[in-house]
Amino acid sequence: GLHGEFDCEIFRKSCVLMHRLLKHEAKLQYLSCNFSRMTLSEPGTPARLCRIAEEAGVPCDCMAVEITEREQDTDNDQFCENLIDLKKAGFRILVDDLGAGVTSLRDLWSYPVDVVKIDRSLLLAAETEQGRSVFHRLRDLAADLGCMVLCEGVETEEQHRFVIEAGCQYCQGFRFYRPMKEEQKDEDVRTCYQRDIDRIVHSKAFRRLMHKT
């Protein structure tokens, strides 16, 4: 259907962008691209994504497949098989919006997930004692299952400090950068990325986390 064509076209453009960034030696671990569960349930999706990445000159392990919220009756044996095949090909698997909508905890143990993205609503709820408890428990659950954790919606220094001290490996939000236009220069993207890495690495919260480990 059109959802599959749309997802693959966005993925193609993402691969082209990643190729440019790698060509200029940008220090990126991977670039993530959203996919609907309907697309990921279609036979042939893993081979198609591998072909798109190859045509763009990008290794599969430089790209990540981000699973969006659950649509009714889309998860099936083909969906699971496709995720396994994508993982074998080198793609990273991310689960989006954990703790909101209809994203299920079952995803964490049913599929080969590498990174769990905690929804912004849970970060906002962490302003209360009960909310902090839920946030920490979800983070611990993901870690016990071998998943890394990314927290969405980080907008303030206080939130950034809380997320790092809670043990999340990644942060995402306006605290670091806002959405960029496609025509923005590659140099701007690289400069922004390196600025954010330097800010995280030199933060007191990050140094405390590294000392603990």
PDB file of N, CA, C and O in Angstrom, residues 34-104:
ATOM      1  N   ASN A  34      11.543   6.052  10.983  1.00  0.00           N
ATOM      2  CA  ASN A  34      10.279   5.460  11.431  1.00  0.00           C
ATOM      3  C   ASN A  34       9.660   4.578  10.360  1.00  0.00           C
ATOM      4  O   ASN A  34       9.680   4.918   9.169  1.00  0.00           O
ATOM      5  N   PHE A  35       9.062   3.477  10.816  1.00  0.00           N
ATOM      6  CA  PHE A  35       8.312   2.585   9.922  1.00  0.00           C
ATOM      7  C   PHE A  35       7.013   2.184  10.607  1.00  0.00           C
ATOM      8  O   PHE A  35       7.011   1.873  11.804  1.00  0.00           O
ATOM      9  N   SER A  36       5.935   2.167   9.856  1.00  0.00           N
ATOM     10  CA  SER A  36       4.685   1.664  10.402  1.00  0.00           C
ATOM     11  C   SER A  36       4.783   0.150  10.538  1.00  0.00           C
ATOM     12  O   SER A  36       5.536  -0.512   9.808  1.00  0.00           O
ATOM     13  N   ARG A  37       4.019  -0.404  11.439  1.00  0.00           N
ATOM     14  CA  ARG A  37       4.023  -1.854  11.609  1.00  0.00           C
ATOM     15  C   ARG A  37       3.426  -2.554  10.391  1.00  0.00           C
ATOM     16  O   ARG A  37       3.742  -3.711  10.124  1.00  0.00           O
ATOM     17  N   MET A  38       2.575  -1.853   9.665  1.00  0.00           N
ATOM     18  CA  MET A  38       2.015  -2.434   8.444  1.00  0.00           C
ATOM     19  C   MET A  38       3.116  -2.662   7.413  1.00  0.00           C
ATOM     20  O   MET A  38       3.182  -3.720   6.775  1.00  0.00           O
ATOM     21  N   THR A  39       4.004  -1.666   7.263  1.00  0.00           N
ATOM     22  CA  THR A  39       5.126  -1.835   6.340  1.00  0.00           C
ATOM     23  C   THR A  39       6.026  -2.979   6.779  1.00  0.00           C
ATOM     24  O   THR A  39       6.457  -3.803   5.960  1.00  0.00           O
ATOM     25  N   LEU A  40       6.293  -3.045   8.076  1.00  0.00           N
ATOM     26  CA  LEU A  40       7.189  -4.081   8.589  1.00  0.00           C
ATOM     27  C   LEU A  40       6.540  -5.462   8.606  1.00  0.00           C
ATOM     28  O   LEU A  40       7.219  -6.451   8.881  1.00  0.00           O
ATOM     29  N   SER A  41       5.251  -5.538   8.309  1.00  0.00           N
ATOM     30  CA  SER A  41       4.553  -6.830   8.225  1.00  0.00           C
ATOM     31  C   SER A  41       4.490  -7.347   6.790  1.00  0.00           C
ATOM     32  O   SER A  41       4.005  -8.463   6.558  1.00  0.00           O
ATOM     33  N   GLU A  42       4.963  -6.557   5.826  1.00  0.00           N
ATOM     34  CA  GLU A  42       4.869  -6.954   4.424  1.00  0.00           C
ATOM     35  C   GLU A  42       6.022  -7.876   4.036  1.00  0.00           C
ATOM     36  O   GLU A  42       7.176  -7.598   4.370  1.00  0.00           O
ATOM     37  N   PRO A  43       5.738  -8.972   3.331  1.00  0.00           N
ATOM     38  CA  PRO A  43       6.813  -9.843   2.847  1.00  0.00           C
ATOM     39  C   PRO A  43       7.759  -9.052   1.936  1.00  0.00           C
ATOM     40  O   PRO A  43       7.336  -8.206   1.164  1.00  0.00           O
ATOM     41  N   GLY A  44       9.039  -9.306   2.075  1.00  0.00           N
ATOM     42  CA  GLY A  44      10.003  -8.645   1.213  1.00  0.00           C
ATOM     43  C   GLY A  44      10.552  -7.333   1.741  1.00  0.00           C
ATOM     44  O   GLY A  44      11.467  -6.752   1.139  1.00  0.00           O
ATOM     45  N   THR A  45      10.025  -6.860   2.873  1.00  0.00           N
ATOM     46  CA  THR A  45      10.497  -5.581   3.405  1.00  0.00           C
ATOM     47  C   THR A  45      11.987  -5.603   3.758  1.00  0.00           C
ATOM     48  O   THR A  45      12.718  -4.665   3.412  1.00  0.00           O
ATOM     49  N   PRO A  46      12.503  -6.638   4.432  1.00  0.00           N
ATOM     50  CA  PRO A  46      13.940  -6.639   4.750  1.00  0.00           C
ATOM     51  C   PRO A  46      14.823  -6.547   3.504  1.00  0.00           C
ATOM     52  O   PRO A  46      15.775  -5.761   3.477  1.00  0.00           O
ATOM     53  N   ALA A  47      14.498  -7.327   2.483  1.00  0.00           N
ATOM     54  CA  ALA A  47      15.299  -7.297   1.256  1.00  0.00           C
ATOM     55  C   ALA A  47      15.223  -5.933   0.588  1.00  0.00           C
ATOM     56  O   ALA A  47      16.218  -5.425   0.046  1.00  0.00           O
ATOM     57  N   ARG A  48      14.053  -5.313   0.634  1.00  0.00           N
ATOM     58  CA  ARG A  48      13.878  -4.005   0.014  1.00  0.00           C
ATOM     59  C   ARG A  48      14.718  -2.950   0.733  1.00  0.00           C
ATOM     60  O   ARG A  48      15.378  -2.123   0.087  1.00  0.00           O
ATOM     61  N   LEU A  49      14.716  -2.964   2.058  1.00  0.00           N
ATOM     62  CA  LEU A  49      15.489  -1.987   2.807  1.00  0.00           C
ATOM     63  C   LEU A  49      16.990  -2.211   2.632  1.00  0.00           C
ATOM     64  O   LEU A  49      17.761  -1.240   2.530  1.00  0.00           O
ATOM     65  N   CYS A  50      17.401  -3.453   2.574  1.00  0.00           N
ATOM     66  CA  CYS A  50      18.815  -3.750   2.322  1.00  0.00           C
ATOM     67  C   CYS A  50      19.241  -3.220   0.952  1.00  0.00           C
ATOM     68  O   CYS A  50      20.338  -2.664   0.798  1.00  0.00           O
ATOM     69  N   ARG A  51      18.383  -3.382  -0.025  1.00  0.00           N
ATOM     70  CA  ARG A  51      18.689  -2.919  -1.385  1.00  0.00           C
ATOM     71  C   ARG A  51      18.786  -1.395  -1.436  1.00  0.00           C
ATOM     72  O   ARG A  51      19.693  -0.835  -2.066  1.00  0.00           O
ATOM     73  N   ILE A  52      17.877  -0.716  -0.745  1.00  0.00           N
ATOM     74  CA  ILE A  52      17.903   0.749  -0.725  1.00  0.00           C
ATOM     75  C   ILE A  52      19.192   1.254  -0.069  1.00  0.00           C
ATOM     76  O   ILE A  52      19.848   2.178  -0.571  1.00  0.00           O
ATOM     77  N   ALA A  53      19.576   0.645   1.051  1.00  0.00           N
ATOM     78  CA  ALA A  53      20.800   1.048   1.741  1.00  0.00           C
ATOM     79  C   ALA A  53      22.024   0.796   0.870  1.00  0.00           C
ATOM     80  O   ALA A  53      22.931   1.636   0.782  1.00  0.00           O
ATOM     81  N   GLU A  54      22.041  -0.350   0.207  1.00  0.00           N
ATOM     82  CA  GLU A  54      23.178  -0.686  -0.665  1.00  0.00           C
ATOM     83  C   GLU A  54      23.294   0.301  -1.825  1.00  0.00           C
ATOM     84  O   GLU A  54      24.394   0.757  -2.159  1.00  0.00           O
ATOM     85  N   GLU A  55      22.169   0.655  -2.431  1.00  0.00           N
ATOM     86  CA  GLU A  55      22.185   1.598  -3.550  1.00  0.00           C
ATOM     87  C   GLU A  55      22.665   2.983  -3.121  1.00  0.00           C
ATOM     88  O   GLU A  55      23.262   3.722  -3.912  1.00  0.00           O
ATOM     89  N   ALA A  56      22.414   3.326  -1.850  1.00  0.00           N
ATOM     90  CA  ALA A  56      22.857   4.625  -1.336  1.00  0.00           C
ATOM     91  C   ALA A  56      24.300   4.585  -0.843  1.00  0.00           C
ATOM     92  O   ALA A  56      24.870   5.626  -0.504  1.00  0.00           O
ATOM     93  N   GLY A  57      24.884   3.386  -0.803  1.00  0.00           N
ATOM     94  CA  GLY A  57      26.259   3.253  -0.337  1.00  0.00           C
ATOM     95  C   GLY A  57      26.405   3.338   1.168  1.00  0.00           C
ATOM     96  O   GLY A  57      27.437   3.786   1.673  1.00  0.00           O
ATOM     97  N   VAL A  58      25.381   2.889   1.887  1.00  0.00           N
ATOM     98  CA  VAL A  58      25.382   2.969   3.352  1.00  0.00           C
ATOM     99  C   VAL A  58      25.307   1.561   3.949  1.00  0.00           C
ATOM    100  O   VAL A  58      24.412   0.788   3.586  1.00  0.00           O
ATOM    101  N   PRO A  59      26.221   1.198   4.864  1.00  0.00           N
ATOM    102  CA  PRO A  59      26.119  -0.100   5.535  1.00  0.00           C
ATOM    103  C   PRO A  59      24.824  -0.187   6.344  1.00  0.00           C
ATOM    104  O   PRO A  59      24.396   0.808   6.939  1.00  0.00           O
ATOM    105  N   CYS A  60      24.240  -1.355   6.380  1.00  0.00           N
ATOM    106  CA  CYS A  60      22.975  -1.516   7.118  1.00  0.00           C
ATOM    107  C   CYS A  60      23.132  -1.214   8.598  1.00  0.00           C
ATOM    108  O   CYS A  60      22.179  -0.755   9.243  1.00  0.00           O
ATOM    109  N   ASP A  61      24.338  -1.448   9.142  1.00  0.00           N
ATOM    110  CA  ASP A  61      24.509  -1.199  10.573  1.00  0.00           C
ATOM    111  C   ASP A  61      24.633   0.290  10.911  1.00  0.00           C
ATOM    112  O   ASP A  61      24.786   0.650  12.079  1.00  0.00           O
ATOM    113  N   CYS A  62      24.558   1.141   9.889  1.00  0.00           N
ATOM    114  CA  CYS A  62      24.515   2.589  10.121  1.00  0.00           C
ATOM    115  C   CYS A  62      23.082   3.122  10.128  1.00  0.00           C
ATOM    116  O   CYS A  62      22.874   4.323  10.304  1.00  0.00           O
ATOM    117  N   MET A  63      22.122   2.221   9.920  1.00  0.00           N
ATOM    118  CA  MET A  63      20.723   2.635   9.871  1.00  0.00           C
ATOM    119  C   MET A  63      19.924   1.880  10.935  1.00  0.00           C
ATOM    120  O   MET A  63      20.276   0.764  11.324  1.00  0.00           O
ATOM    121  N   ALA A  64      18.857   2.515  11.398  1.00  0.00           N
ATOM    122  CA  ALA A  64      18.006   1.903  12.427  1.00  0.00           C
ATOM    123  C   ALA A  64      16.554   1.938  11.983  1.00  0.00           C
ATOM    124  O   ALA A  64      16.093   2.914  11.387  1.00  0.00           O
ATOM    125  N   VAL A  65      15.852   0.869  12.284  1.00  0.00           N
ATOM    126  CA  VAL A  65      14.424   0.756  12.006  1.00  0.00           C
ATOM    127  C   VAL A  65      13.670   1.058  13.292  1.00  0.00           C
ATOM    128  O   VAL A  65      13.815   0.350  14.289  1.00  0.00           O
ATOM    129  N   GLU A  66      12.884   2.126  13.266  1.00  0.00           N
ATOM    130  CA  GLU A  66      12.145   2.545  14.452  1.00  0.00           C
ATOM    131  C   GLU A  66      10.678   2.147  14.306  1.00  0.00           C
ATOM    132  O   GLU A  66       9.986   2.615  13.409  1.00  0.00           O
ATOM    133  N   ILE A  67      10.232   1.274  15.196  1.00  0.00           N
ATOM    134  CA  ILE A  67       8.867   0.755  15.134  1.00  0.00           C
ATOM    135  C   ILE A  67       7.927   1.737  15.804  1.00  0.00           C
ATOM    136  O   ILE A  67       8.088   2.069  16.984  1.00  0.00           O
ATOM    137  N   THR A  68       6.931   2.210  15.084  1.00  0.00           N
ATOM    138  CA  THR A  68       5.976   3.163  15.641  1.00  0.00           C
ATOM    139  C   THR A  68       4.882   2.432  16.409  1.00  0.00           C
ATOM    140  O   THR A  68       4.910   1.211  16.555  1.00  0.00           O
ATOM    141  N   GLU A  69       3.909   3.185  16.891  1.00  0.00           N
ATOM    142  CA  GLU A  69       2.852   2.603  17.716  1.00  0.00           C
ATOM    143  C   GLU A  69       2.096   1.500  16.986  1.00  0.00           C
ATOM    144  O   GLU A  69       2.024   1.463  15.761  1.00  0.00           O
ATOM    145  N   ARG A  70       1.524   0.649  17.788  1.00  0.00           N
ATOM    146  CA  ARG A  70       0.837  -0.524  17.265  1.00  0.00           C
ATOM    147  C   ARG A  70      -0.471  -0.164  16.569  1.00  0.00           C
ATOM    148  O   ARG A  70      -1.283   0.587  17.082  1.00  0.00           O
ATOM    149  N   GLU A  71      -0.637  -0.707  15.354  1.00  0.00           N
ATOM    150  CA  GLU A  71      -1.934  -0.643  14.700  1.00  0.00           C
ATOM    151  C   GLU A  71      -2.652  -1.969  14.940  1.00  0.00           C
ATOM    152  O   GLU A  71      -2.023  -2.995  15.144  1.00  0.00           O
ATOM    153  N   GLN A  72      -3.934  -1.951  14.927  1.00  0.00           N
ATOM    154  CA  GLN A  72      -4.705  -3.149  15.261  1.00  0.00           C
ATOM    155  C   GLN A  72      -4.417  -4.276  14.275  1.00  0.00           C
ATOM    156  O   GLN A  72      -4.425  -4.103  13.064  1.00  0.00           O
ATOM    157  N   ASP A  73      -4.110  -5.454  14.835  1.00  0.00           N
ATOM    158  CA  ASP A  73      -3.955  -6.689  14.067  1.00  0.00           C
ATOM    159  C   ASP A  73      -2.853  -6.601  12.999  1.00  0.00           C
ATOM    160  O   ASP A  73      -2.942  -7.234  11.957  1.00  0.00           O
ATOM    161  N   THR A  74      -1.800  -5.833  13.267  1.00  0.00           N
ATOM    162  CA  THR A  74      -0.706  -5.784  12.295  1.00  0.00           C
ATOM    163  C   THR A  74       0.449  -6.695  12.696  1.00  0.00           C
ATOM    164  O   THR A  74       1.185  -7.170  11.836  1.00  0.00           O
ATOM    165  N   ASP A  75       0.643  -6.916  13.990  1.00  0.00           N
ATOM    166  CA  ASP A  75       1.738  -7.773  14.424  1.00  0.00           C
ATOM    167  C   ASP A  75       1.378  -9.234  14.173  1.00  0.00           C
ATOM    168  O   ASP A  75       0.351  -9.729  14.614  1.00  0.00           O
ATOM    169  N   ASN A  76       2.257  -9.929  13.450  1.00  0.00           N
ATOM    170  CA  ASN A  76       2.005 -11.323  13.106  1.00  0.00           C
ATOM    171  C   ASN A  76       3.344 -12.016  12.931  1.00  0.00           C
ATOM    172  O   ASN A  76       4.405 -11.451  13.195  1.00  0.00           O
ATOM    173  N   ASP A  77       3.300 -13.279  12.489  1.00  0.00           N
ATOM    174  CA  ASP A  77       4.537 -14.035  12.309  1.00  0.00           C
ATOM    175  C   ASP A  77       5.459 -13.371  11.291  1.00  0.00           C
ATOM    176  O   ASP A  77       6.683 -13.363  11.465  1.00  0.00           O
ATOM    177  N   GLN A  78       4.873 -12.816  10.230  1.00  0.00           N
ATOM    178  CA  GLN A  78       5.688 -12.159   9.203  1.00  0.00           C
ATOM    179  C   GLN A  78       6.394 -10.933   9.778  1.00  0.00           C
ATOM    180  O   GLN A  78       7.557 -10.662   9.471  1.00  0.00           O
ATOM    181  N   PHE A  79       5.695 -10.186  10.623  1.00  0.00           N
ATOM    182  CA  PHE A  79       6.272  -9.014  11.274  1.00  0.00           C
ATOM    183  C   PHE A  79       7.496  -9.416  12.094  1.00  0.00           C
ATOM    184  O   PHE A  79       8.564  -8.786  11.989  1.00  0.00           O
ATOM    185  N   CYS A  80       7.365 -10.456  12.888  1.00  0.00           N
ATOM    186  CA  CYS A  80       8.469 -10.926  13.721  1.00  0.00           C
ATOM    187  C   CYS A  80       9.625 -11.431  12.865  1.00  0.00           C
ATOM    188  O   CYS A  80      10.793 -11.121  13.123  1.00  0.00           O
ATOM    189  N   GLU A  81       9.310 -12.194  11.827  1.00  0.00           N
ATOM    190  CA  GLU A  81      10.354 -12.720  10.937  1.00  0.00           C
ATOM    191  C   GLU A  81      11.109 -11.588  10.248  1.00  0.00           C
ATOM    192  O   GLU A  81      12.341 -11.644  10.095  1.00  0.00           O
ATOM    193  N   ASN A  82      10.386 -10.553   9.851  1.00  0.00           N
ATOM    194  CA  ASN A  82      11.033  -9.427   9.187  1.00  0.00           C
ATOM    195  C   ASN A  82      12.002  -8.709  10.126  1.00  0.00           C
ATOM    196  O   ASN A  82      13.098  -8.314   9.721  1.00  0.00           O
ATOM    197  N   LEU A  83      11.594  -8.527  11.387  1.00  0.00           N
ATOM    198  CA  LEU A  83      12.479  -7.872  12.341  1.00  0.00           C
ATOM    199  C   LEU A  83      13.740  -8.697  12.577  1.00  0.00           C
ATOM    200  O   LEU A  83      14.853  -8.159  12.677  1.00  0.00           O
ATOM    201  N   ILE A  84      13.585  -9.994  12.665  1.00  0.00           N
ATOM    202  CA  ILE A  84      14.741 -10.874  12.848  1.00  0.00           C
ATOM    203  C   ILE A  84      15.677 -10.775  11.651  1.00  0.00           C
ATOM    204  O   ILE A  84      16.906 -10.684  11.799  1.00  0.00           O
ATOM    205  N   ASP A  85      15.110 -10.767  10.438  1.00  0.00           N
ATOM    206  CA  ASP A  85      15.933 -10.662   9.227  1.00  0.00           C
ATOM    207  C   ASP A  85      16.648  -9.308   9.148  1.00  0.00           C
ATOM    208  O   ASP A  85      17.810  -9.229   8.736  1.00  0.00           O
ATOM    209  N   LEU A  86      15.952  -8.247   9.543  1.00  0.00           N
ATOM    210  CA  LEU A  86      16.572  -6.922   9.547  1.00  0.00           C
ATOM    211  C   LEU A  86      17.720  -6.867  10.551  1.00  0.00           C
ATOM    212  O   LEU A  86      18.781  -6.297  10.275  1.00  0.00           O
ATOM    213  N   LYS A  87      17.502  -7.471  11.706  1.00  0.00           N
ATOM    214  CA  LYS A  87      18.543  -7.504  12.727  1.00  0.00           C
ATOM    215  C   LYS A  87      19.760  -8.286  12.218  1.00  0.00           C
ATOM    216  O   LYS A  87      20.909  -7.854  12.401  1.00  0.00           O
ATOM    217  N   LYS A  88      19.523  -9.402  11.567  1.00  0.00           N
ATOM    218  CA  LYS A  88      20.620 -10.206  11.021  1.00  0.00           C
ATOM    219  C   LYS A  88      21.401  -9.433   9.960  1.00  0.00           C
ATOM    220  O   LYS A  88      22.610  -9.612   9.809  1.00  0.00           O
ATOM    221  N   ALA A  89      20.698  -8.580   9.218  1.00  0.00           N
ATOM    222  CA  ALA A  89      21.344  -7.791   8.163  1.00  0.00           C
ATOM    223  C   ALA A  89      22.179  -6.658   8.740  1.00  0.00           C
ATOM    224  O   ALA A  89      22.985  -6.054   8.015  1.00  0.00           O
ATOM    225  N   GLY A  90      22.012  -6.354  10.018  1.00  0.00           N
ATOM    226  CA  GLY A  90      22.808  -5.323  10.663  1.00  0.00           C
ATOM    227  C   GLY A  90      22.029  -4.113  11.142  1.00  0.00           C
ATOM    228  O   GLY A  90      22.579  -3.254  11.848  1.00  0.00           O
ATOM    229  N   PHE A  91      20.754  -4.011  10.773  1.00  0.00           N
ATOM    230  CA  PHE A  91      19.946  -2.873  11.215  1.00  0.00           C
ATOM    231  C   PHE A  91      19.747  -2.916  12.729  1.00  0.00           C
ATOM    232  O   PHE A  91      19.604  -3.992  13.309  1.00  0.00           O
ATOM    233  N   ARG A  92      19.711  -1.751  13.348  1.00  0.00           N
ATOM    234  CA  ARG A  92      19.312  -1.664  14.747  1.00  0.00           C
ATOM    235  C   ARG A  92      17.789  -1.551  14.802  1.00  0.00           C
ATOM    236  O   ARG A  92      17.183  -0.959  13.917  1.00  0.00           O
ATOM    237  N   ILE A  93      17.208  -2.086  15.847  1.00  0.00           N
ATOM    238  CA  ILE A  93      15.755  -2.064  16.016  1.00  0.00           C
ATOM    239  C   ILE A  93      15.403  -1.210  17.225  1.00  0.00           C
ATOM    240  O   ILE A  93      15.874  -1.463  18.330  1.00  0.00           O
ATOM    241  N   LEU A  94      14.562  -0.194  17.002  1.00  0.00           N
ATOM    242  CA  LEU A  94      14.119   0.696  18.073  1.00  0.00           C
ATOM    243  C   LEU A  94      12.613   0.582  18.240  1.00  0.00           C
ATOM    244  O   LEU A  94      11.887   0.408  17.259  1.00  0.00           O
ATOM    245  N   VAL A  95      12.144   0.688  19.484  1.00  0.00           N
ATOM    246  CA  VAL A  95      10.718   0.743  19.779  1.00  0.00           C
ATOM    247  C   VAL A  95      10.390   2.152  20.241  1.00  0.00           C
ATOM    248  O   VAL A  95      10.998   2.655  21.198  1.00  0.00           O
ATOM    249  N   ASP A  96       9.456   2.795  19.573  1.00  0.00           N
ATOM    250  CA  ASP A  96       9.123   4.187  19.835  1.00  0.00           C
ATOM    251  C   ASP A  96       8.019   4.319  20.887  1.00  0.00           C
ATOM    252  O   ASP A  96       7.166   3.443  21.030  1.00  0.00           O
ATOM    253  N   ASP A  97       8.053   5.410  21.634  1.00  0.00           N
ATOM    254  CA  ASP A  97       6.952   5.842  22.509  1.00  0.00           C
ATOM    255  C   ASP A  97       6.541   4.826  23.569  1.00  0.00           C
ATOM    256  O   ASP A  97       5.348   4.652  23.845  1.00  0.00           O
ATOM    257  N   LEU A  98       7.519   4.168  24.188  1.00  0.00           N
ATOM    258  CA  LEU A  98       7.167   3.252  25.269  1.00  0.00           C
ATOM    259  C   LEU A  98       6.538   4.036  26.414  1.00  0.00           C
ATOM    260  O   LEU A  98       7.066   5.050  26.862  1.00  0.00           O
ATOM    261  N   GLY A  99       5.386   3.560  26.882  1.00  0.00           N
ATOM    262  CA  GLY A  99       4.685   4.220  27.978  1.00  0.00           C
ATOM    263  C   GLY A  99       3.568   5.126  27.525  1.00  0.00           C
ATOM    264  O   GLY A  99       2.919   5.778  28.341  1.00  0.00           O
ATOM    265  N   ALA A 100       3.313   5.171  26.210  1.00  0.00           N
ATOM    266  CA  ALA A 100       2.230   6.021  25.697  1.00  0.00           C
ATOM    267  C   ALA A 100       1.500   5.278  24.589  1.00  0.00           C
ATOM    268  O   ALA A 100       2.022   4.335  24.004  1.00  0.00           O
ATOM    269  N   GLY A 101       0.286   5.730  24.299  1.00  0.00           N
ATOM    270  CA  GLY A 101      -0.483   5.134  23.202  1.00  0.00           C
ATOM    271  C   GLY A 101      -0.676   3.647  23.417  1.00  0.00           C
ATOM    272  O   GLY A 101      -0.984   3.186  24.513  1.00  0.00           O
ATOM    273  N   VAL A 102      -0.435   2.880  22.355  1.00  0.00           N
ATOM    274  CA  VAL A 102      -0.659   1.439  22.428  1.00  0.00           C
ATOM    275  C   VAL A 102       0.627   0.649  22.265  1.00  0.00           C
ATOM    276  O   VAL A 102       0.602  -0.536  21.958  1.00  0.00           O
ATOM    277  N   THR A 103       1.784   1.315  22.434  1.00  0.00           N
ATOM    278  CA  THR A 103       3.041   0.580  22.437  1.00  0.00           C
ATOM    279  C   THR A 103       3.049  -0.331  23.657  1.00  0.00           C
ATOM    280  O   THR A 103       2.826   0.105  24.778  1.00  0.00           O
ATOM    281  N   SER A 104       3.331  -1.608  23.436  1.00  0.00           N
ATOM    282  CA  SER A 104       3.176  -2.610  24.479  1.00  0.00           C
ATOM    283  C   SER A 104       4.517  -3.044  25.056  1.00  0.00           C
ATOM    284  O   SER A 104       5.525  -3.113  24.348  1.00  0.00           O
TER     285      SER A 104
END
